[in-house]
Coordinates of C-alpha atoms in Angstrom, one line a residue:
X1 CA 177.3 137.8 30.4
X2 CA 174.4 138.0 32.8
X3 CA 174.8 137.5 36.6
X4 CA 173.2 134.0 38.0
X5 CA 171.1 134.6 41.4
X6 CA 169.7 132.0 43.6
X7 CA 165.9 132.6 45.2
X8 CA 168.1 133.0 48.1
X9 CA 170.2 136.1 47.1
X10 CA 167.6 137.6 44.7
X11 CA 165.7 139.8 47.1
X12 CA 169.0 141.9 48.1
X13 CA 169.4 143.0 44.8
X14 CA 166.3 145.5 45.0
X15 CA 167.2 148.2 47.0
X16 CA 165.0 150.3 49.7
X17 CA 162.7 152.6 48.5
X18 CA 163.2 151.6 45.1
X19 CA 160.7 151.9 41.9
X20 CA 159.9 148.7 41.1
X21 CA 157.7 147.1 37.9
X22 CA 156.9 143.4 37.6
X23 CA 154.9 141.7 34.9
X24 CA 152.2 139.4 35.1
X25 CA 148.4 139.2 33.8
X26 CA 146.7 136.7 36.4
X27 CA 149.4 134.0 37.1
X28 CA 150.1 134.2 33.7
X29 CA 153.8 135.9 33.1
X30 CA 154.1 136.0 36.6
X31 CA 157.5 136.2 38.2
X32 CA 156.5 134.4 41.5
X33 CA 159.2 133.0 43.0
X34 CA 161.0 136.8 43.6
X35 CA 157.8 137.8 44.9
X36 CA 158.1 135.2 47.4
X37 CA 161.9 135.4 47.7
X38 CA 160.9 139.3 48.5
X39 CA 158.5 138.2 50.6
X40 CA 160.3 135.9 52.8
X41 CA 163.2 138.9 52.8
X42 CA 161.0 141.8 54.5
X43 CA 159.2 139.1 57.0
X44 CA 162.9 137.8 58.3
X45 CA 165.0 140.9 58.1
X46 CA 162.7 143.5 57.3
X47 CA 164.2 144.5 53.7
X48 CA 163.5 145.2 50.8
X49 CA 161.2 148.3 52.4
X50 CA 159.6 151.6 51.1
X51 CA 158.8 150.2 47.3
X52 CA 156.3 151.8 44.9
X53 CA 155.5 148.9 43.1
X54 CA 154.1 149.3 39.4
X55 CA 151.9 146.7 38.0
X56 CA 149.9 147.0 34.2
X57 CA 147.8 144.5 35.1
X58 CA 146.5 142.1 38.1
X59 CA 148.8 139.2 38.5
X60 CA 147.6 137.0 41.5
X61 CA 145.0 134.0 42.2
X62 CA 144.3 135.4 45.8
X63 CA 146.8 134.0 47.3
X64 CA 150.0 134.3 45.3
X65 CA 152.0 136.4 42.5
X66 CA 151.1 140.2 44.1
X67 CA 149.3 139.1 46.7
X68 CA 152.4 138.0 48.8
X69 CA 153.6 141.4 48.6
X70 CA 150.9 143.0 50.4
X71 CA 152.5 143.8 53.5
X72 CA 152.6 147.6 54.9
X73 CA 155.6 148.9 55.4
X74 CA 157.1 146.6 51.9
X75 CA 155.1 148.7 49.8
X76 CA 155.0 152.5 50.6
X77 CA 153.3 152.7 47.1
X78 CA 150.8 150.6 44.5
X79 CA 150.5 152.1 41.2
X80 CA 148.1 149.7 39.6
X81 CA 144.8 149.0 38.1
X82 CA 143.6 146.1 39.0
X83 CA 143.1 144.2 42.6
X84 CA 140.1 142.0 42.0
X85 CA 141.6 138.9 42.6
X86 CA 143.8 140.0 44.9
X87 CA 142.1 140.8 48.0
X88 CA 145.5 141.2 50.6
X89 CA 146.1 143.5 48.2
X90 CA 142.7 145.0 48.0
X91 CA 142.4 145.2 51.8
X92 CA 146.0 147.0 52.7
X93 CA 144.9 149.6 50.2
X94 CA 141.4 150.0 51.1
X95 CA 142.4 150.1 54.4
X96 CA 144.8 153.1 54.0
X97 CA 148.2 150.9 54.8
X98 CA 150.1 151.5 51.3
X99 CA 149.0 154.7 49.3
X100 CA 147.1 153.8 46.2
X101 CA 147.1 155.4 42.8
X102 CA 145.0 153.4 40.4
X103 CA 145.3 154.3 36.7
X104 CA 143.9 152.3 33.5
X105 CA 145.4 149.4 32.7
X106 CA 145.8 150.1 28.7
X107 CA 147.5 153.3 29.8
X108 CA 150.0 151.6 32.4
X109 CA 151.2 149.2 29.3
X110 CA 151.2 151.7 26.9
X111 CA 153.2 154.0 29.7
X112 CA 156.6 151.7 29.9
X113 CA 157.3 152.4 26.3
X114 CA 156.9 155.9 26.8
X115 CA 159.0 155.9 29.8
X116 CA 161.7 153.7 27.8
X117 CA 161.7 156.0 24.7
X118 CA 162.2 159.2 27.4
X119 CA 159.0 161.1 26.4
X120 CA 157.5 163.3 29.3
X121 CA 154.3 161.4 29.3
X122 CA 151.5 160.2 26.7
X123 CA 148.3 162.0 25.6
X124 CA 144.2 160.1 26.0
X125 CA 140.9 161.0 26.3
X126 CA 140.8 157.4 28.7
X127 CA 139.8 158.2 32.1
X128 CA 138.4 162.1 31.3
X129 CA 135.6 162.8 33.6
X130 CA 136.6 159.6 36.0
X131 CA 138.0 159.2 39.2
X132 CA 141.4 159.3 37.1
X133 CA 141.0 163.0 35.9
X134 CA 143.1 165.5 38.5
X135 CA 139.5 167.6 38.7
X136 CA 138.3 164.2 41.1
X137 CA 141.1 162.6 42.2
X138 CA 143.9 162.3 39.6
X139 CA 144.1 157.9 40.4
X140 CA 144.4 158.6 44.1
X141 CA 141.9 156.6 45.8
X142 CA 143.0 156.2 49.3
X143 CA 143.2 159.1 52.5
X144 CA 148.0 158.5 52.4
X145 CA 147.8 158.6 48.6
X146 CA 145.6 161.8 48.7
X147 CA 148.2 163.4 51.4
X148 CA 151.2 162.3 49.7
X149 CA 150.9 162.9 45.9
X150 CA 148.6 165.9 44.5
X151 CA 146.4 165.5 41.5
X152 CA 148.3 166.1 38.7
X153 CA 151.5 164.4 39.8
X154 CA 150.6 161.5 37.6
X155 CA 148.0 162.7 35.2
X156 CA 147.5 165.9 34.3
X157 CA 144.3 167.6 32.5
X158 CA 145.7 169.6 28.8
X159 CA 144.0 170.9 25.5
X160 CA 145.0 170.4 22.7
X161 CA 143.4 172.3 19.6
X162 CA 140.5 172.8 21.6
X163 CA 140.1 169.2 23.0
X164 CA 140.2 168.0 26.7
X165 CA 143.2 165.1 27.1
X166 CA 144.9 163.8 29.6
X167 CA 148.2 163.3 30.3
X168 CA 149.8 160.1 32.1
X169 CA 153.0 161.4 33.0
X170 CA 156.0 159.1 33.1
X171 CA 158.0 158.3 35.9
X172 CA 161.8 156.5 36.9
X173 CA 161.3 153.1 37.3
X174 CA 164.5 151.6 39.2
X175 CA 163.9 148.0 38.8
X176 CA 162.6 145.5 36.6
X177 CA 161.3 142.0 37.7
X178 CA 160.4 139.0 34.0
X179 CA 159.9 136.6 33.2
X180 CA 160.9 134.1 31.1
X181 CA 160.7 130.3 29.5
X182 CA 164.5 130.4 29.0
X183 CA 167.6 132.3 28.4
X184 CA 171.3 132.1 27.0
X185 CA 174.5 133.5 29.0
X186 CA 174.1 136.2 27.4
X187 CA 171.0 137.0 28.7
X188 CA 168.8 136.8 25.3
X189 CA 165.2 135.8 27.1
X190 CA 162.4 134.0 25.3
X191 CA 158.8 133.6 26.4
X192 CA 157.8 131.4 23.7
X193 CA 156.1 128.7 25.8
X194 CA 153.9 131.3 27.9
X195 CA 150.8 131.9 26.8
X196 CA 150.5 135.9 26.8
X197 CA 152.9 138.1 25.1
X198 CA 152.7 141.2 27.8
X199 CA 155.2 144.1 29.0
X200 CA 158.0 142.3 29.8
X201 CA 160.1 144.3 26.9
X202 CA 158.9 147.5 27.2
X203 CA 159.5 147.0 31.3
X204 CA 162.9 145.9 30.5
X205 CA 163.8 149.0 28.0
X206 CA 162.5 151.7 30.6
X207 CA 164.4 150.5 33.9
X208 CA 167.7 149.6 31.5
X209 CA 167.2 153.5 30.1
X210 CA 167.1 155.1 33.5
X211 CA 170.2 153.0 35.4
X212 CA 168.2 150.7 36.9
X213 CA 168.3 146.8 36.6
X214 CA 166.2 144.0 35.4
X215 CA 166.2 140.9 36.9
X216 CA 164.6 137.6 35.4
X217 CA 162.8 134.5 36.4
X218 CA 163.6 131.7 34.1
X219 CA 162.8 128.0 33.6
X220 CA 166.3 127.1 32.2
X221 CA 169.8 128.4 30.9
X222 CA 170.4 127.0 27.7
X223 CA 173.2 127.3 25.2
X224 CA 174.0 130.1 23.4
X225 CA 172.1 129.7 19.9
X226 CA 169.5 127.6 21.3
X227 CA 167.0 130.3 20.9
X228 CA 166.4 131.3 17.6
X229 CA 166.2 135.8 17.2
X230 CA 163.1 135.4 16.4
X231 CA 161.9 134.2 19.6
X232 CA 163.5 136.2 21.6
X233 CA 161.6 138.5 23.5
X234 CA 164.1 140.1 25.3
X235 CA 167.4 141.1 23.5
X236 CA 170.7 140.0 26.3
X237 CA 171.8 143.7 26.6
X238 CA 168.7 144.6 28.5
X239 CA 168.6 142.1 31.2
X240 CA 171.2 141.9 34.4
X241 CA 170.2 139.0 36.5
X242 CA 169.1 135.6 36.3
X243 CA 167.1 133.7 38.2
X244 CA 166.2 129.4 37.3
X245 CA 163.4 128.7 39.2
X246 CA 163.7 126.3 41.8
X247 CA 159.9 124.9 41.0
X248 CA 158.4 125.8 37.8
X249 CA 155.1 123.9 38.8
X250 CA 154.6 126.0 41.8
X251 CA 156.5 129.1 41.1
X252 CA 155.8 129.5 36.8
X253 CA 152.5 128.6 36.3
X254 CA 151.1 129.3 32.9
X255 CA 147.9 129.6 34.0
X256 CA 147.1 129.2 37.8
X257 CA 144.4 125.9 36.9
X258 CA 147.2 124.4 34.9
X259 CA 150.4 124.1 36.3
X260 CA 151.5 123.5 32.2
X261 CA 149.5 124.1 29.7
X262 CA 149.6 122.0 26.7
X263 CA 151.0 123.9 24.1
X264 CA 148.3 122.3 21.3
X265 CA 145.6 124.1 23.7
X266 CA 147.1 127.4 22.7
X267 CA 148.2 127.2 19.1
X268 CA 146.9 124.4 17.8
X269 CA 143.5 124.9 15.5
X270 CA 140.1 124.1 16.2
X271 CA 137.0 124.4 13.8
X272 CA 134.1 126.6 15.0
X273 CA 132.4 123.9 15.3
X274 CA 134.9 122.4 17.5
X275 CA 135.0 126.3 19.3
X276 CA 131.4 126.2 19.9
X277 CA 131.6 122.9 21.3
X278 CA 134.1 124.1 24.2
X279 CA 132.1 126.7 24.7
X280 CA 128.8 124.7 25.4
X281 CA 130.5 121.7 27.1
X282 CA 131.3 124.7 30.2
X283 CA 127.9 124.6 32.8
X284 CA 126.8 127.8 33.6
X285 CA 124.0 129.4 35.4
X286 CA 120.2 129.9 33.6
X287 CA 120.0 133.7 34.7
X288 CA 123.6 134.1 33.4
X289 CA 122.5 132.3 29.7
X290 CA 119.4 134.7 29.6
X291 CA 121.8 137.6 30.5
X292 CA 124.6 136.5 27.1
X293 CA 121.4 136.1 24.9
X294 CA 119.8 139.6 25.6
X295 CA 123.3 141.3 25.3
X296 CA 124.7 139.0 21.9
X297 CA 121.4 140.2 20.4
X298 CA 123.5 143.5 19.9
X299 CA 126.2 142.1 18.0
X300 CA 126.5 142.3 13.9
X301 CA 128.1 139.9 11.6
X302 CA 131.5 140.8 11.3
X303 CA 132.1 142.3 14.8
X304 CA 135.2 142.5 16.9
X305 CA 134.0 142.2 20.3
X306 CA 136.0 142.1 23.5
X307 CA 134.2 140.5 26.3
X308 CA 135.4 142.0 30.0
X309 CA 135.4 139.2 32.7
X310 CA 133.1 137.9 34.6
X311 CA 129.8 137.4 33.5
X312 CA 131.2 139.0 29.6
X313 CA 133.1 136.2 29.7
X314 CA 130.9 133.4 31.0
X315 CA 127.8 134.3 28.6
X316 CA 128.7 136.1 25.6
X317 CA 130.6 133.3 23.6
X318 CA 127.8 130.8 25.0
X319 CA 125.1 132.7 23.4
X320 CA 126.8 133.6 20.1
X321 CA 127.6 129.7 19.8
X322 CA 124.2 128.8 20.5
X323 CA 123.0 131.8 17.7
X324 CA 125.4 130.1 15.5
X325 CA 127.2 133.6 15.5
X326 CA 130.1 132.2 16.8
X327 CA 131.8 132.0 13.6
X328 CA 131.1 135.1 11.9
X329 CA 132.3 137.7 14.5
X330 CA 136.3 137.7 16.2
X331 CA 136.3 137.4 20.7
X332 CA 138.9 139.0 21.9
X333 CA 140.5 139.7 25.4
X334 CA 142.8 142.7 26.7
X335 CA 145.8 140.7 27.1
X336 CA 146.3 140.3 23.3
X337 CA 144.3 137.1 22.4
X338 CA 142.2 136.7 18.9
X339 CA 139.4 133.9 18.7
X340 CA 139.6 130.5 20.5
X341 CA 137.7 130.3 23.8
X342 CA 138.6 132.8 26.1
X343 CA 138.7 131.5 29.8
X344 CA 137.5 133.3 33.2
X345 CA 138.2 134.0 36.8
X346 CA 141.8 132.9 37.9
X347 CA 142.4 132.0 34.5
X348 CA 141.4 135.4 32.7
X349 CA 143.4 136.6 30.2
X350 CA 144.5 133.3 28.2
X351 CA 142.1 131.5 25.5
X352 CA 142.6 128.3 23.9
X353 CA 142.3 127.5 20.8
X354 CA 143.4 131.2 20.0
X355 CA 143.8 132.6 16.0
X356 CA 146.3 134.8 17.4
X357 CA 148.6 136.3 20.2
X358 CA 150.0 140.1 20.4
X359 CA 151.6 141.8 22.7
X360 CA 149.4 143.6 25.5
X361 CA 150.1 147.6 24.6
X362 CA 149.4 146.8 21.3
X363 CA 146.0 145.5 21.7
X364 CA 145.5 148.5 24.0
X365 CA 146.8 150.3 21.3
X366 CA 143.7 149.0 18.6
X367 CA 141.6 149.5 21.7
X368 CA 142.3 152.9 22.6
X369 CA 141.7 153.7 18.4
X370 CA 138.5 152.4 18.5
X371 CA 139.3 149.1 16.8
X372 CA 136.5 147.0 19.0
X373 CA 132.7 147.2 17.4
X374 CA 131.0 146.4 20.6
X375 CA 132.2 145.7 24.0
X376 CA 130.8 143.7 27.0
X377 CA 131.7 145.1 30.9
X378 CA 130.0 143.6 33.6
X379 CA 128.5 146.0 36.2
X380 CA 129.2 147.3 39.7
X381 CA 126.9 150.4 40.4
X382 CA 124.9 152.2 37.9
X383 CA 122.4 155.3 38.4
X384 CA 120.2 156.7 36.2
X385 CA 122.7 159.0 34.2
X386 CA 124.4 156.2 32.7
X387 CA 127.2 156.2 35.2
X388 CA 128.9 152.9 36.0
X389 CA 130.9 151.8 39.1
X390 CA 133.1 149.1 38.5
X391 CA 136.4 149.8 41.0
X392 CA 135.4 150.5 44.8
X393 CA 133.1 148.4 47.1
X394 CA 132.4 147.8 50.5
X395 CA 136.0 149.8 51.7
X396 CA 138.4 148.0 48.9
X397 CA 140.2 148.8 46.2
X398 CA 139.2 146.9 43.3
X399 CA 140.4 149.4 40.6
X400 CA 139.6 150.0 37.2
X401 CA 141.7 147.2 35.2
X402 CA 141.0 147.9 31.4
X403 CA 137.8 149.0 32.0
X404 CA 138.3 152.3 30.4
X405 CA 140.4 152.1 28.5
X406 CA 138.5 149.7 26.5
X407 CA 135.2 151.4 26.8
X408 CA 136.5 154.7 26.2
X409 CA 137.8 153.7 22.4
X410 CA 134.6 150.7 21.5
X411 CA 131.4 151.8 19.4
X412 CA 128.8 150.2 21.1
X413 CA 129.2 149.0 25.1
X414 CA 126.8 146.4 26.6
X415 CA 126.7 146.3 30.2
X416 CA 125.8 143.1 31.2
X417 CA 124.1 142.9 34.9
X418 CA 121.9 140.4 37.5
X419 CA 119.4 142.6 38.0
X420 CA 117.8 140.6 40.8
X421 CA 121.5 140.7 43.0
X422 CA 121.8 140.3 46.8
X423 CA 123.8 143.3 46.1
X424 CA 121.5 146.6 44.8
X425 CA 123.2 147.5 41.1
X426 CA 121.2 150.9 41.3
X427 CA 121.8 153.5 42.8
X428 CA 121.4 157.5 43.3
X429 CA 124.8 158.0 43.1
X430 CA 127.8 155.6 42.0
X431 CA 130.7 155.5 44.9
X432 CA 133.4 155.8 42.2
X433 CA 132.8 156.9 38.7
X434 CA 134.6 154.7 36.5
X435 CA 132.3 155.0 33.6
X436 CA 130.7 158.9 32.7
X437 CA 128.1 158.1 30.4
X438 CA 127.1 161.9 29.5
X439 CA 130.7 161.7 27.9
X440 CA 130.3 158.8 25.9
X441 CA 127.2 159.8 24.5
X442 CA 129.1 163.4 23.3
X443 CA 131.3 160.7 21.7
X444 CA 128.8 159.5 19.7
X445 CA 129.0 155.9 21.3
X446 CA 125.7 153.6 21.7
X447 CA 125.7 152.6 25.2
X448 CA 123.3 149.7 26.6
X449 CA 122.6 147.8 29.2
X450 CA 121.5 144.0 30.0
X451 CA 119.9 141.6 32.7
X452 CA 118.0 139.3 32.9
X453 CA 114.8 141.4 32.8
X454 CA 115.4 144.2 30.3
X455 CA 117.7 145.6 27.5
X456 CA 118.0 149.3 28.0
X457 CA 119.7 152.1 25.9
X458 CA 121.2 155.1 27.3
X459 CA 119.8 158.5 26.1
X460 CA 120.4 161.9 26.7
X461 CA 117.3 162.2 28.9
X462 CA 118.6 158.8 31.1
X463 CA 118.3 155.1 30.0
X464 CA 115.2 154.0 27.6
X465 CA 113.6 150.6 28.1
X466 CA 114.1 149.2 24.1
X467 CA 112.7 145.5 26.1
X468 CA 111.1 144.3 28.7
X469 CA 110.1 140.2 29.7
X470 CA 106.6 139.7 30.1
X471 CA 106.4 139.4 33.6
X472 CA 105.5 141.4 37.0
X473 CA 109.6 141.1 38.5
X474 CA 110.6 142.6 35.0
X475 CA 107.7 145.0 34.7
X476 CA 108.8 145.9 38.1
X477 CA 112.0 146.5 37.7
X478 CA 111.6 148.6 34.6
X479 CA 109.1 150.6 36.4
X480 CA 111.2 150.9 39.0
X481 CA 114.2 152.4 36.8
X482 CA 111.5 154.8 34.4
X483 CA 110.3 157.1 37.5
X484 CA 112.6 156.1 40.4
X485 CA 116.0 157.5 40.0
X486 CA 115.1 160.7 37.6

């Protein structure tokens, strides 16, 4: 039978210095109320201390899930990929207080199985030629995390029959923190009302295979054979503690805008017609519209497209609904959703409406082979190489989250930009190169790029202007990228 914690009594179960992987996607799968329990811990008695804390994916709304964890002195370590919306996070690491290693977030999910199945590591042509590959800085993208850890202590550069890969090397992980709708006394977990299916297995296989423990955060204990075997998503013999949350509307959100989500929302059918309807009913900005049309003119009957988020995700399923596109092509979003209407910001991560639901390090899986036709990535920094910056501004660590991962394995990539920013997009040089174009064009990838101005394709001798509005800003501008930054 499985131990019963309170919120109380949770955090002393994590010991210092400890390895420790949670799982969360947004607020979504989020174990919150440990995170505040550990929280609350360190502040009064200054314990739990000295974690590396392992994430596959951002889980906070800027406020809570990872963000109440950002405390020097906590967290010794972050190995992560994501810290966009978590900007306690994103300052303590930008600002040198907790070492930072930031690796792709496809290769994180994929990571824990390999880690549970004890293999030495896992092979991928993700992140070659990025900050990620140990001949720039091997994930390490603070001053502490370059002292402390040296380039190929988590990914290492190999060949293999004459091709460059690299290899994510696996790790101990000492602790496991999930979470779940329910469980039985025997510890059997299901997640069948949450509205991602993400790492919490794989997580809870690689700390129960190296001696650690897993501890998880449940709505409710119910009876044993109230949870049918096929929804559970965490067999009993892998979990140690348990957890009932003492608030699921503050502490288990299924989304962070709805504290529950109605169920028919995620699994019940709409037509397109009703899909396209969703879409349009959602206000969004004119430059924004203009953006989605220029890019969705790249997209073929039949595609699979994953939209990044952001403006991806504001303006692509806009303009293919308006097209009347909508219908003929399949959205999909990194954290394993298929169709429906995939929603942004806080909310990131969960659609409604959706055809279908898999696991996170399986979609990264069809990613990674190259199962997306065309992909949509919004832009940080781009020069005229074709190199994109989408994971360090202004001294904080954003990271990379599936950025390349999904990129890296995609036909065709659309970049989707405001040309006309308070915030220049080009540049000489990008701060951090998360994207190397030269390397997708030896791939044999088409790689474009579109704003409100201008579509551009990327060539060998720099980007080509394939269209350009009929006005001076845009002639301007297109101008301005032809001579200026060759």
């Amino acid at each position: 039978m499985i131990t019963q914690v309170t919120p109380a009594e949770v955090a002393s179960l994590i010991p210092n210095g400890a390895t420790v992987a949670g799982d969360g996607f947004t607020m979504m799968g989020v174990a919150d109320e440990i995170y505040a329990a550990i929280e609350q811990s360190f502040l009064d008695r200054g314990v739990p201390n000295g974690l590396t804390f392992v994430h596959a994916a951002g889980q906070s709304n800027r406020v809570d899930g990872l963000a109440r964890l950002a405390h020097p002195g906590l967290l010794k370590r972050v190995v992560g990929p994501h810290w966009g919306l978590n900007p306690p996070m994103a300052n303590v690491l930008g600002e040198d207080e907790v070492e930072a290693i930031c690796l792709p977030q496809g290769q994180i999910s994929t990571l824990y199985r390999t880690i549970a199945a004890n293999r030495p590591g896992q092979l991928s042509t993700v992140g070659l030629g990025t900050f990620v590959d140990p001949r720039l800085d091997g994930g390490r993208i603070n001053d502490s995390a370059r002292a402390a850890v040296a380039p190929e202590d988590y990914v290492k550069l190999v060949h293999v029959d004459g091709r460059e890969y690299l290899f994510y090397k696996s790790f101990p992980l000492d602790v496991a923190i999930i979470r779940g709708s329910k469980i039985d006394p025997d510890g059997n977990m299901s997640q069948d009302d949450d509205v991602t299916i993400l790492d919490s297995l794989a997580i809870a296989q690689a700390v129960h295979n190296n001696g650690g423990i897993v501890i998880a955060q449940v709505k409710e204990i119910v009876e044993r054979g109230d949870i049918p075997a096929r929804l559970v998503n965490v067999p009993g013999v892998l979990v140690d503690y348990v957890m009932v949350t003492s608030d699921p509307a503050k502490y288990h959100k299924q989304t962070n805008s709805a504290i529950e989500v109605n169920m028919d929302l995620i699994t019940g059918y709409a037509s397109p017609q009703e899909l396209a309807d969703s879409i349009m009913a959602n206000e969004l900005e004119d430059v924004r519209i203009r953006i989605g049309e220029r890019g969705a003119k790249l997209v073929r009957d039949g595609d699979i497209i994953n939209l990044g988020t952001g403006l991806p995700g504001d303006s692509i399923g806009r303009a293919l609904a308006t097209s009347g596109q909508l219908a003929k092509v399949t959205l999909t979003v990194e954290s394993g959703t298929y169709g429906g209407v995939p929603l942004g910001g806080v909310d990131f991560g969960c659609a409604l409406h959706p055809a279908a639901i898999i696991g996170h390090p399986q979609q990264f899986d069809f990613y990674n082979g190259g199962g997306v036709d065309i992909t949509f990535m919004g832009v940080g920094q781009v020069d005229g190489r074709g190199n994109i910056n989408v994971s360090a501004f202004g001294g904080k660590a954003i990271g990379c989250g599936g950025f390349m991962d999904i990129v890296d394995g995609a036909k065709r990539i659309c970049f989707l930009m405001v040309a006309d920013s308070k915030h220049p997009k080009w540049v000489h040089d990008v701060d951090q190169l998360t994207f190397y174009g030269a390397a997708a064009l030896d791939k044999g990838q088409e790689v474009y790029l579109a704003s409100e101005h201008y579509l551009l394709q990327l060539t060998e001798q720099g980007w080509k202007v394939l269209e350009v509005d009929d006005n001076d800003a845009a002639r301007e501008a297109a101008s301005y990228i032809h001579n200026a930054l060759y």
